[in-house]
Coordinates of C-alpha atoms in Angstrom, one line a residue:
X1 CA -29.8 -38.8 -70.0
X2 CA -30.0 -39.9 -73.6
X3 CA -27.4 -39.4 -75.0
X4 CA -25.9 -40.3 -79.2
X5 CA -23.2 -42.2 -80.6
X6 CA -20.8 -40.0 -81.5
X7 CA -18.4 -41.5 -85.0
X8 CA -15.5 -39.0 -85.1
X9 CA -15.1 -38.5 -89.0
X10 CA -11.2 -37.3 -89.5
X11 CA -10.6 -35.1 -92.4
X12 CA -7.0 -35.1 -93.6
X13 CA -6.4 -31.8 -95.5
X14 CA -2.8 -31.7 -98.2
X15 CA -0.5 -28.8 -97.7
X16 CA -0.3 -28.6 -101.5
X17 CA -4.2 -28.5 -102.7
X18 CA -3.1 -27.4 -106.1
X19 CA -0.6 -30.7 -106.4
X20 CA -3.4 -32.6 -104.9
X21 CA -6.3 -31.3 -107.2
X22 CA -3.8 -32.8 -110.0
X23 CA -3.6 -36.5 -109.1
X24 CA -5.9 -38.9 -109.9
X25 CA -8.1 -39.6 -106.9
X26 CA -7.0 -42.8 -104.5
X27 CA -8.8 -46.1 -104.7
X28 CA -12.0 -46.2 -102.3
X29 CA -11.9 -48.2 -99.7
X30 CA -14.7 -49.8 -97.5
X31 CA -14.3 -49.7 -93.6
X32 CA -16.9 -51.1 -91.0
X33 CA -17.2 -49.5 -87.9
X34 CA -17.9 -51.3 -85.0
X35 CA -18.9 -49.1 -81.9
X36 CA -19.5 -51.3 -78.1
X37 CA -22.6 -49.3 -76.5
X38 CA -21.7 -51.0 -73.4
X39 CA -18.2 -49.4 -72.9
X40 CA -19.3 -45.8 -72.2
X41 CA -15.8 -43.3 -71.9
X42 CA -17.9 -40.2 -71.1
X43 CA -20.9 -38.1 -70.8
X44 CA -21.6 -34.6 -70.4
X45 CA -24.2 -32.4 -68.5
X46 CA -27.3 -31.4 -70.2
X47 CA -25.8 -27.8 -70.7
X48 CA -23.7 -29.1 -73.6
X49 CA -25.0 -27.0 -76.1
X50 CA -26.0 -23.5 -74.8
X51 CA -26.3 -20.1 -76.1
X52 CA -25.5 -16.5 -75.2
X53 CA -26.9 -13.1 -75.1
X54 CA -25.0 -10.2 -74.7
X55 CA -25.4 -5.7 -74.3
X56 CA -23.2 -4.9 -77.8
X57 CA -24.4 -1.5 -79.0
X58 CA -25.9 -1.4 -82.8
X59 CA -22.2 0.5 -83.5
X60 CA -19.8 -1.9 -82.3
X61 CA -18.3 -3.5 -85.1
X62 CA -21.0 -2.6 -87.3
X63 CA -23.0 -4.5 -88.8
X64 CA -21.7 -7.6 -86.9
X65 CA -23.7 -6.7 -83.4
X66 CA -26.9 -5.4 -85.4
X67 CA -30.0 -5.4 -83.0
X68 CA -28.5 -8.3 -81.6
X69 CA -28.2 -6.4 -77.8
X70 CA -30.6 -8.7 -75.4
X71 CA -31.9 -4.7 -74.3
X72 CA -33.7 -4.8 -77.8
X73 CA -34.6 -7.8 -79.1
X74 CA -37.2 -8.8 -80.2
X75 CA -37.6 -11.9 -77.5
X76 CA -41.1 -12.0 -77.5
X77 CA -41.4 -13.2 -81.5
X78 CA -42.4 -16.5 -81.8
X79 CA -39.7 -17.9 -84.3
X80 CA -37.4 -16.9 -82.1
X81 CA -38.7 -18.5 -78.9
X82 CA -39.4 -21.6 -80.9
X83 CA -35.5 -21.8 -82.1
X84 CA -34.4 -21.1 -78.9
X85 CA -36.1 -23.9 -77.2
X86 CA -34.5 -26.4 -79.7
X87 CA -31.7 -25.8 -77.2
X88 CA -33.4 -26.9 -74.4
X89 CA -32.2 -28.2 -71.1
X90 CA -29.5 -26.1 -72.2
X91 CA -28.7 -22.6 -70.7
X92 CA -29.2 -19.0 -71.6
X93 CA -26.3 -16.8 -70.7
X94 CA -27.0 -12.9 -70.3
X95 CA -23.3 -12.1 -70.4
X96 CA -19.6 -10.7 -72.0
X97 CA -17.9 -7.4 -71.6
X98 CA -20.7 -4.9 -71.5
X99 CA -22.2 -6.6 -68.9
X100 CA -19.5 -5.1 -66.3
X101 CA -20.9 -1.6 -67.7
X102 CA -24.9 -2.4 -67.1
X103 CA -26.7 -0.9 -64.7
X104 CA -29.8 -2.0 -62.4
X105 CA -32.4 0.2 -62.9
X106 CA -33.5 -0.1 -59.3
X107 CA -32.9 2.1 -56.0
X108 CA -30.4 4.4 -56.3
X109 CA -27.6 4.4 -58.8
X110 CA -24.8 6.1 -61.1
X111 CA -26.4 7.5 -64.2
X112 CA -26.6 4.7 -67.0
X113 CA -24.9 5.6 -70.3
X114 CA -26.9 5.0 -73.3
X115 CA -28.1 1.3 -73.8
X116 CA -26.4 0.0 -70.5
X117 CA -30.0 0.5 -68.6
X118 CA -31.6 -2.9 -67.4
X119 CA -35.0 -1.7 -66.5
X120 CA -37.2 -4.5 -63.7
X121 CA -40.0 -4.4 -66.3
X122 CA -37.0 -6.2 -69.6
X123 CA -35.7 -8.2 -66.5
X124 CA -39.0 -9.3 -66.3
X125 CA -39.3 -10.0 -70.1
X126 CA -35.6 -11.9 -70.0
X127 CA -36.5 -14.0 -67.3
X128 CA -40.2 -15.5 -69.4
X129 CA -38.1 -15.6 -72.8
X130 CA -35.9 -18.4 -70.3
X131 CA -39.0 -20.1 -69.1
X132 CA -40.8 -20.2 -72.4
X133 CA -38.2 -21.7 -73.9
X134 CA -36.9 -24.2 -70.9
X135 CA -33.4 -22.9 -70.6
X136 CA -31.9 -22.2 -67.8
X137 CA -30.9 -18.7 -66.9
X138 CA -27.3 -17.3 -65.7
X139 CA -26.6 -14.0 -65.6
X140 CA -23.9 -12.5 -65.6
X141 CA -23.4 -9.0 -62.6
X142 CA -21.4 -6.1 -62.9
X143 CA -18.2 -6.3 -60.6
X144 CA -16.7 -2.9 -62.0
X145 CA -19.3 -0.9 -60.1
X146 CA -18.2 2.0 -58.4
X147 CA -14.6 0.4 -58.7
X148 CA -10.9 1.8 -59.0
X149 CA -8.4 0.2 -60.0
X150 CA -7.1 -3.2 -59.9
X151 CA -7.2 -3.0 -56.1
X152 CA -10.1 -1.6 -56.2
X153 CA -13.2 -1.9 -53.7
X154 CA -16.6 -2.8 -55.6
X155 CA -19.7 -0.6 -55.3
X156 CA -22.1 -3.8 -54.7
X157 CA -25.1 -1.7 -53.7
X158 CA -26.8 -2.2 -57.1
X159 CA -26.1 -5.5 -57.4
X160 CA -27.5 -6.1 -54.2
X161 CA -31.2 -4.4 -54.8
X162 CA -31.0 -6.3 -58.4
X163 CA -30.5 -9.7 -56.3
X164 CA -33.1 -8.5 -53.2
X165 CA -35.6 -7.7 -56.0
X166 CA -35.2 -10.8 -58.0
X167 CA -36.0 -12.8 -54.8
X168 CA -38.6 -10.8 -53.9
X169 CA -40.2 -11.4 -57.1
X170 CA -39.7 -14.8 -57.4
X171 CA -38.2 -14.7 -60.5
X172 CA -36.4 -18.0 -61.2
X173 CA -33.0 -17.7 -62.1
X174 CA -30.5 -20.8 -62.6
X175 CA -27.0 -19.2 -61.4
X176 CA -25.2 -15.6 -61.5
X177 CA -21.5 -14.9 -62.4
X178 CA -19.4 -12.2 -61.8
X179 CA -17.5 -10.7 -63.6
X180 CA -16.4 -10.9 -67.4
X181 CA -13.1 -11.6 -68.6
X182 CA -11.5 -9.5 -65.6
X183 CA -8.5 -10.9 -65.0
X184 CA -5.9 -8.7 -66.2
X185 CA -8.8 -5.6 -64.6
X186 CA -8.9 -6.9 -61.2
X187 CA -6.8 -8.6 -58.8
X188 CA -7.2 -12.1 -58.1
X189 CA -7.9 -11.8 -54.5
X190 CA -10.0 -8.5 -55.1
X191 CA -12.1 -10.5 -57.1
X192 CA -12.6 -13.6 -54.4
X193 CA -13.8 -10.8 -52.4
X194 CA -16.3 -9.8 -54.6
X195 CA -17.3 -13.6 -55.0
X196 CA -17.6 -13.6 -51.2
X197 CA -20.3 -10.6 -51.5
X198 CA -22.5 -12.1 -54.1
X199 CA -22.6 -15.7 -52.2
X200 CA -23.9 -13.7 -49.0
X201 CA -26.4 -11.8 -50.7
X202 CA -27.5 -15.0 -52.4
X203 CA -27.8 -17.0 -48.9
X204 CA -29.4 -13.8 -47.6
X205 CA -32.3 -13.6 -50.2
X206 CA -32.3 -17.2 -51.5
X207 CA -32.3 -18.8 -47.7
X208 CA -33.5 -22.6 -48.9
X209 CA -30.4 -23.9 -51.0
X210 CA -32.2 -26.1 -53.0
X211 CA -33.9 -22.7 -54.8
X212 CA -30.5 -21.1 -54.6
X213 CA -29.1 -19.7 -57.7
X214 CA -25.7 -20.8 -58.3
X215 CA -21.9 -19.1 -58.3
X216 CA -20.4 -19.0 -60.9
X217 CA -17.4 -18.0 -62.6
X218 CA -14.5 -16.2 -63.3
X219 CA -15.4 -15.7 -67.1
X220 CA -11.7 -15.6 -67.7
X221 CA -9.8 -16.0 -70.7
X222 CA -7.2 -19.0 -70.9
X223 CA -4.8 -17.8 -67.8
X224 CA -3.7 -20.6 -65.5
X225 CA -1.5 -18.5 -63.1
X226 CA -4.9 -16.3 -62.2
X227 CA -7.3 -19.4 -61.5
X228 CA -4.2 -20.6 -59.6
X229 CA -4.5 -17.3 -57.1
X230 CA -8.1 -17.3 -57.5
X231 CA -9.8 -20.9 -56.9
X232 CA -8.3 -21.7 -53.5
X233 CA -10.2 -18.3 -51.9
X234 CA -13.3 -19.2 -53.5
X235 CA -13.4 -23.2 -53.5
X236 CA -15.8 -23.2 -50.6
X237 CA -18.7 -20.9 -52.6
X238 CA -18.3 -21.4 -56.3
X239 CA -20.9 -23.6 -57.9
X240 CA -19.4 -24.0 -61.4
X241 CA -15.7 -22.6 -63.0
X242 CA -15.8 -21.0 -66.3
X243 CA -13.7 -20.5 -68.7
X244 CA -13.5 -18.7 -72.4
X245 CA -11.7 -20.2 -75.1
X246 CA -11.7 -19.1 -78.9
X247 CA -9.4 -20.6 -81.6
X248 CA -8.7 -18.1 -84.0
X249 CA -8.9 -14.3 -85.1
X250 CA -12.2 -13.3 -87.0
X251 CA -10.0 -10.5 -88.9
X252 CA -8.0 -13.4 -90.1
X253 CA -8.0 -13.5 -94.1
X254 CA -7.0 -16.7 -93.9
X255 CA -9.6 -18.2 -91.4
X256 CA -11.6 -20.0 -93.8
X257 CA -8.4 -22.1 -94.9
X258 CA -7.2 -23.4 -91.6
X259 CA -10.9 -23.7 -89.8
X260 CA -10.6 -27.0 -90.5
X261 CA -7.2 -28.2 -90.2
X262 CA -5.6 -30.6 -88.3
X263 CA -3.0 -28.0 -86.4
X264 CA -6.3 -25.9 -85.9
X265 CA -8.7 -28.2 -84.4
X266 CA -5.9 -28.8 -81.9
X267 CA -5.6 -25.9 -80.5
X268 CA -8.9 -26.1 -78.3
X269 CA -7.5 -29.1 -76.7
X270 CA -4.1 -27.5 -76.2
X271 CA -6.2 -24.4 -74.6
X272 CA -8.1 -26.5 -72.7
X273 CA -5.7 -29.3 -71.0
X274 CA -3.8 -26.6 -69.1
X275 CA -6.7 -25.4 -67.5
X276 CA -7.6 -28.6 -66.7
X277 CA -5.0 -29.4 -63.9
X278 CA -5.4 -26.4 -62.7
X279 CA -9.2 -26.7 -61.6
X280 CA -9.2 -30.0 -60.6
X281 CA -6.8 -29.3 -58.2
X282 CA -7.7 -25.7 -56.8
X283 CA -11.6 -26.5 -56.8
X284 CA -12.6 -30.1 -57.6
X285 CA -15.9 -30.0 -56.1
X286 CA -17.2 -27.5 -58.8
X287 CA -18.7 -27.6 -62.0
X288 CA -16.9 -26.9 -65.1
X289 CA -18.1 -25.0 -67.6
X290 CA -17.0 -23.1 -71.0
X291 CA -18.9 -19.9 -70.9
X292 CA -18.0 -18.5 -74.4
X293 CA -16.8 -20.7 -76.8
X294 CA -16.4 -20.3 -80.7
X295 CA -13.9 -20.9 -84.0
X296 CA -12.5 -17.1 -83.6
X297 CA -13.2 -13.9 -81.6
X298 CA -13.4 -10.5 -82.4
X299 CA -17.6 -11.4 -83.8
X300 CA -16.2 -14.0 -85.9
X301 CA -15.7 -14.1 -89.6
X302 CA -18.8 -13.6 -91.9
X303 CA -19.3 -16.9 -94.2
X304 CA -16.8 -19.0 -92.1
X305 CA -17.5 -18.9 -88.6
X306 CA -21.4 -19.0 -89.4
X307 CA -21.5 -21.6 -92.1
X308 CA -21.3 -25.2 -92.1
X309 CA -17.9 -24.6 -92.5
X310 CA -17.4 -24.3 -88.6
X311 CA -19.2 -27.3 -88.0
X312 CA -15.6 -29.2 -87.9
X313 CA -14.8 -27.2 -85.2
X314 CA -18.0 -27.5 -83.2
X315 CA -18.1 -31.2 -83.8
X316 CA -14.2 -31.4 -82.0
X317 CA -14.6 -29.2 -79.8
X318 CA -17.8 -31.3 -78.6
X319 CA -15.9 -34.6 -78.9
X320 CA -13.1 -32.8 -76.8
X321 CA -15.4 -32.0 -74.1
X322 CA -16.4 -35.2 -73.1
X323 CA -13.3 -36.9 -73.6
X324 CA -11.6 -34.7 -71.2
X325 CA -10.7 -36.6 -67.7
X326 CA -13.4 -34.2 -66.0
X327 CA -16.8 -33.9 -67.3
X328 CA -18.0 -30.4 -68.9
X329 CA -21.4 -29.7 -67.3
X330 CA -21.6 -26.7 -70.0
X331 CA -20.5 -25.6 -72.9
X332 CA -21.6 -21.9 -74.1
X333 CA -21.5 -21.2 -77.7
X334 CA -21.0 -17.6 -78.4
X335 CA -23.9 -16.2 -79.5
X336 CA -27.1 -17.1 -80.0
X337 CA -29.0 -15.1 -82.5
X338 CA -27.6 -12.4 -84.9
X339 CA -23.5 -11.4 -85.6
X340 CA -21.0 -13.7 -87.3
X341 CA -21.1 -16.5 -84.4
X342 CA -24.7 -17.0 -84.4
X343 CA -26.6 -20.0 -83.5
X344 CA -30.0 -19.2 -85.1
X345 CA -28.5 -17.0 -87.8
X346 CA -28.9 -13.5 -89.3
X347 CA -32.5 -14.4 -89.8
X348 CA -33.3 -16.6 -86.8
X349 CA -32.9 -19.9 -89.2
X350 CA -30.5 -22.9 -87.6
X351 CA -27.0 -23.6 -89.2
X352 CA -23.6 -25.4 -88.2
X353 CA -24.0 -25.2 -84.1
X354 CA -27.4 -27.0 -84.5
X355 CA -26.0 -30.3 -86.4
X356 CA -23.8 -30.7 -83.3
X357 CA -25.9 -29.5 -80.2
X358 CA -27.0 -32.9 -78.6
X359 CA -25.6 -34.3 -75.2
X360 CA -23.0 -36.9 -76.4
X361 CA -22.0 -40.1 -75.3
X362 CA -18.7 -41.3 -76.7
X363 CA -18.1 -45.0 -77.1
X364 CA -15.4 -47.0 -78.2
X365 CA -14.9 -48.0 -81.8
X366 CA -12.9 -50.1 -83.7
X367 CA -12.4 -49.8 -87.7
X368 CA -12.3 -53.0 -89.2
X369 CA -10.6 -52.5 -93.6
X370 CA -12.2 -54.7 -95.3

């Protein structure tokens, strides 16, 4: 893999910008940095910089999830297949919260509420968008199906003629998770047997591994005790652990201020440490990955979160990820095209993500005053 240098540039930020705008600037100073190619720390996987799809309706938060559901997209446009592709190895998640509402439209199955209808012939379109642009495609199945409760059993019959259909057609998909951000919805075990399901439908229709699509999950949000209960029943058929970590609050009027601060930029690697333990000892033969990732939930903050401005926090939170003692296969950035965390933007033009989205290799340096 090639991979790039990467020079960590630290930006110290005075609690007092007013006092500081007064003073007289300090003398410059000339540094040389000396960086030894040969001493590599890290690398990552080539799904370092990825991108997401998701179901938002047009009134969710409006206008922040504006024709930006992967049921109406315009996938087909050029631009946006061309912008896409700049991602490439990278992967394409169909994904988040809505996606435990969708519904197959295939066989027999609970009527579909408005917008939450996946239809064989878009399934068809979502799988050639992935081709066309060389990502690979995980998708993320509805484990709330028919289900009740935290102890709840789940209805998989949907899920299973969306998976017997996909084989059949030979559609190439790269991995499917289950689940989104269902911890606190479904018990831990509950969920492991739900895990169970998926992996024997997958053997069942996908019989040569090496054309297998993968397992992956839980799609959790930052919860140690759950993985805890959860990994050991599902070690043996997981492919790849995920995790979701955001910083900071979009609604936060003060976001733009602390985006790049010291004590913020922090915080993913005090999110992220915790978790780490945790996986490497409950399931270290899988993959890990960050399936949603981004400065602040709750769509972000218009004019912070997607502006250069959040580049500080993507270029961290990419030097974190390597330099972790466990190598991040993949790293997810929130959303791809459209809303306040977008990668290609309101009108499918790059911004911040793109001046960090390269596989890294992190070397050590020495600074050198002169």
């Amino acid at each position: 893999m090639v991979g790039l240098t990467l020079l960590l540039l630290v930006v110290l930020e005075s609690s007092h910008h007013d006092a500081a705008r007064a003073q007289p600037p300090p003398p410059s100073q000339s540094v040389t940095v000396s960086v030894n190619r040969t001493a590599i720390l890290a690398t990552t996987g080539d799904g370092l910089f990825s991108g997401n799809f998701d179901w938002h309706l047009n009134t969710e938060e409006y206008p922040a999830w504006l024709n930006s559901s992967i049921n109406i997209m315009n996938i087909t446009d050029a631009k946006t297949i061309y912008l896409a592709s700049q991602m490439s190895p990278g992967h394409l998640r169909i994904g988040g919260s809505e996606g435990d509402v969708l519904i197959y439209d295939i066989g027999q199955h609970e009527p579909c509420k408005p917008g939450f209808c996946l239809s064989m012939e878009r399934w068809h379109q979502i799988v050639a968008f992935s081709q066309e642009t060389n990502l690979k495609l995980v998708f993320g199945l509805n484990c709330m199906y028919g289900r009740s409760g935290k102890s709840g059993k789940w209805n998989k019959t949907n899920s299973d003629a969306f998976l017997q259909y996909t084989a059949a057609q030979k559609l190439s998909v790269f991995g499917f998770e289950v689940c989104n951000e269902k911890q606190s919805a479904v018990d831990a075990d509950v969920m492991a047997d739900s895990y169970h399901d998926v992996h024997d439908m997958l053997v069942k229709y996908w019989p040569d591994a090496a054309s297998r699509p993968k397992l992956i999950g839980p799609d959790e949000n930052p919860n140690g005790k759950f993985l805890e209960e959860f990994l050991p029943l599902v070690a043996d058929v997981i492919d790849a652990v995920t995790v979701h970590i955001y910083t900071g609050y979009g609604l936060d009027s003060h976001l733009a201020e602390k985006i790049t601060t010291a004590e913020y930029l922090n915080k993913y690697q005090s999110t992220l440490e915790p978790l780490a333990t945790v996986i490497n000892e409950k399931a270290p033969k899988a993959e890990v990955w960050i399936g949603e990732t981004a400065a602040a939930w709750h769509s972000g903050q218009m004019d912070t979160t997607n502006t250069f401005l959040s580049g500080f926090w993507y270029l961290v939170r990419n030097c974190m990820a390597v330099q972790w003692r466990r190598s991040i296969e993949a790293v997810t950035c929130s959303r791809l095209v459209l809303t306040h965390l977008a990668v290609l933007g309101c009108v499918l033009d790059p911004n911040n993500e793109n001046l960090v989205g390269f596989n890294f290799v992190i070397a050590s340096e020495s600074l050198t005053p002169k």
